[in-house]
């Protein structure tokens, strides 16, 4: 077995969205922080992120829709694009704390 060590580049993922519902901003931000961390694991214990993976637009929407009280999401972008975000070959995602989530009451 051979192991190669590399210095990971942490790529900040800025999420911008308008969310309708009764949830709080803190609930959304916490869910995104947990999901968008290089050390995130899947339910089966495997690492969520591999070097050069894509941050999938639909997966971020799924994280937000999974929060109790979320009814709808509009204008969801990741780093200003409305599609999947490809990371570099040595990159892993990290949540960008300057993300802008606008809450709209139903």
Coordinates of C-alpha atoms in Angstrom, one line a residue:
X1 CA 0.0 0.0 0.0
X2 CA 1.3 3.5 -0.9
X3 CA 0.0 6.7 0.6
X4 CA 0.7 10.1 -0.9
X5 CA 0.2 13.2 1.2
X6 CA -0.9 16.5 -0.3
X7 CA -1.7 19.9 1.0
X8 CA -5.5 20.3 0.4
X9 CA -6.8 23.6 -0.9
X10 CA -9.9 24.6 1.0
X11 CA -12.3 26.2 -1.5
X12 CA -14.9 28.5 0.2
X13 CA -18.4 27.8 -1.0
X14 CA -20.6 30.9 -0.9
X15 CA -24.3 30.0 -0.9
X16 CA -26.8 32.6 -1.9
X17 CA -30.5 31.8 -1.7
X18 CA -34.0 33.1 -0.8
X19 CA -35.7 30.6 1.5
X20 CA -39.4 30.7 2.3
X21 CA -40.5 29.0 5.5
X22 CA -40.6 29.1 9.3
X23 CA -37.1 27.9 10.0
X24 CA -34.4 30.2 11.3
X25 CA -31.3 31.6 9.6
X26 CA -29.2 29.8 12.2
X27 CA -30.7 26.4 11.3
X28 CA -29.8 26.9 7.7
X29 CA -26.3 28.2 8.3
X30 CA -25.6 25.3 10.8
X31 CA -26.8 22.7 8.2
X32 CA -24.6 24.2 5.5
X33 CA -21.5 24.3 7.8
X34 CA -21.9 20.6 8.7
X35 CA -22.3 19.6 5.1
X36 CA -19.6 21.9 3.6
X37 CA -16.6 20.9 5.7
X38 CA -13.6 18.9 4.5
X39 CA -14.2 16.4 7.4
X40 CA -17.8 15.7 6.6
X41 CA -18.8 12.0 6.5
X42 CA -21.7 10.2 4.9
X43 CA -24.2 8.1 6.9
X44 CA -22.1 5.0 6.2
X45 CA -19.0 6.5 7.6
X46 CA -17.2 7.2 4.3
X47 CA -15.8 10.7 3.7
X48 CA -18.3 12.9 1.9
X49 CA -15.7 14.8 0.0
X50 CA -12.9 13.5 -2.2
X51 CA -10.3 15.7 -3.9
X52 CA -11.6 17.3 -7.0
X53 CA -15.2 16.4 -6.3
X54 CA -18.1 18.6 -7.4
X55 CA -20.3 20.5 -5.0
X56 CA -23.7 19.6 -6.4
X57 CA -26.3 22.3 -6.7
X58 CA -29.2 19.8 -6.0
X59 CA -27.4 18.5 -2.9
X60 CA -27.2 21.9 -1.4
X61 CA -30.9 22.4 -2.2
X62 CA -31.5 19.0 -0.5
X63 CA -29.7 20.1 2.6
X64 CA -31.8 23.2 2.9
X65 CA -35.1 21.5 2.0
X66 CA -34.2 18.9 4.7
X67 CA -34.6 21.6 7.5
X68 CA -38.0 21.6 9.2
X69 CA -40.1 24.5 8.2
X70 CA -38.5 25.1 4.7
X71 CA -41.2 25.5 2.1
X72 CA -39.3 26.8 -1.0
X73 CA -36.0 27.9 -2.2
X74 CA -35.4 30.6 -4.9
X75 CA -32.3 31.9 -6.6
X76 CA -29.9 29.3 -5.2
X77 CA -26.3 29.9 -6.4
X78 CA -23.0 28.5 -5.3
X79 CA -20.1 30.9 -5.8
X80 CA -22.4 33.0 -8.1
X81 CA -23.3 30.1 -10.4
X82 CA -26.6 28.2 -10.5
X83 CA -25.1 24.8 -11.4
X84 CA -22.7 22.3 -9.8
X85 CA -19.4 23.7 -8.7
X86 CA -16.3 21.8 -9.8
X87 CA -13.4 21.9 -7.3
X88 CA -9.8 21.7 -8.3
X89 CA -7.8 18.4 -8.2
X90 CA -6.4 19.1 -4.7
X91 CA -9.5 21.0 -3.4
X92 CA -12.0 20.3 -0.7
X93 CA -15.0 22.5 0.2
X94 CA -15.5 24.7 3.2
X95 CA -18.5 26.9 4.0
X96 CA -18.1 30.6 3.2
X97 CA -19.4 32.5 6.2
X98 CA -20.2 35.5 3.9
X99 CA -23.0 33.4 2.4
X100 CA -26.3 35.3 2.1
X101 CA -29.5 33.6 2.9
X102 CA -32.6 35.7 2.8
X103 CA -35.6 34.4 4.8
X104 CA -39.1 35.0 3.6
X105 CA -42.1 34.2 5.9
X106 CA -44.8 32.1 4.2

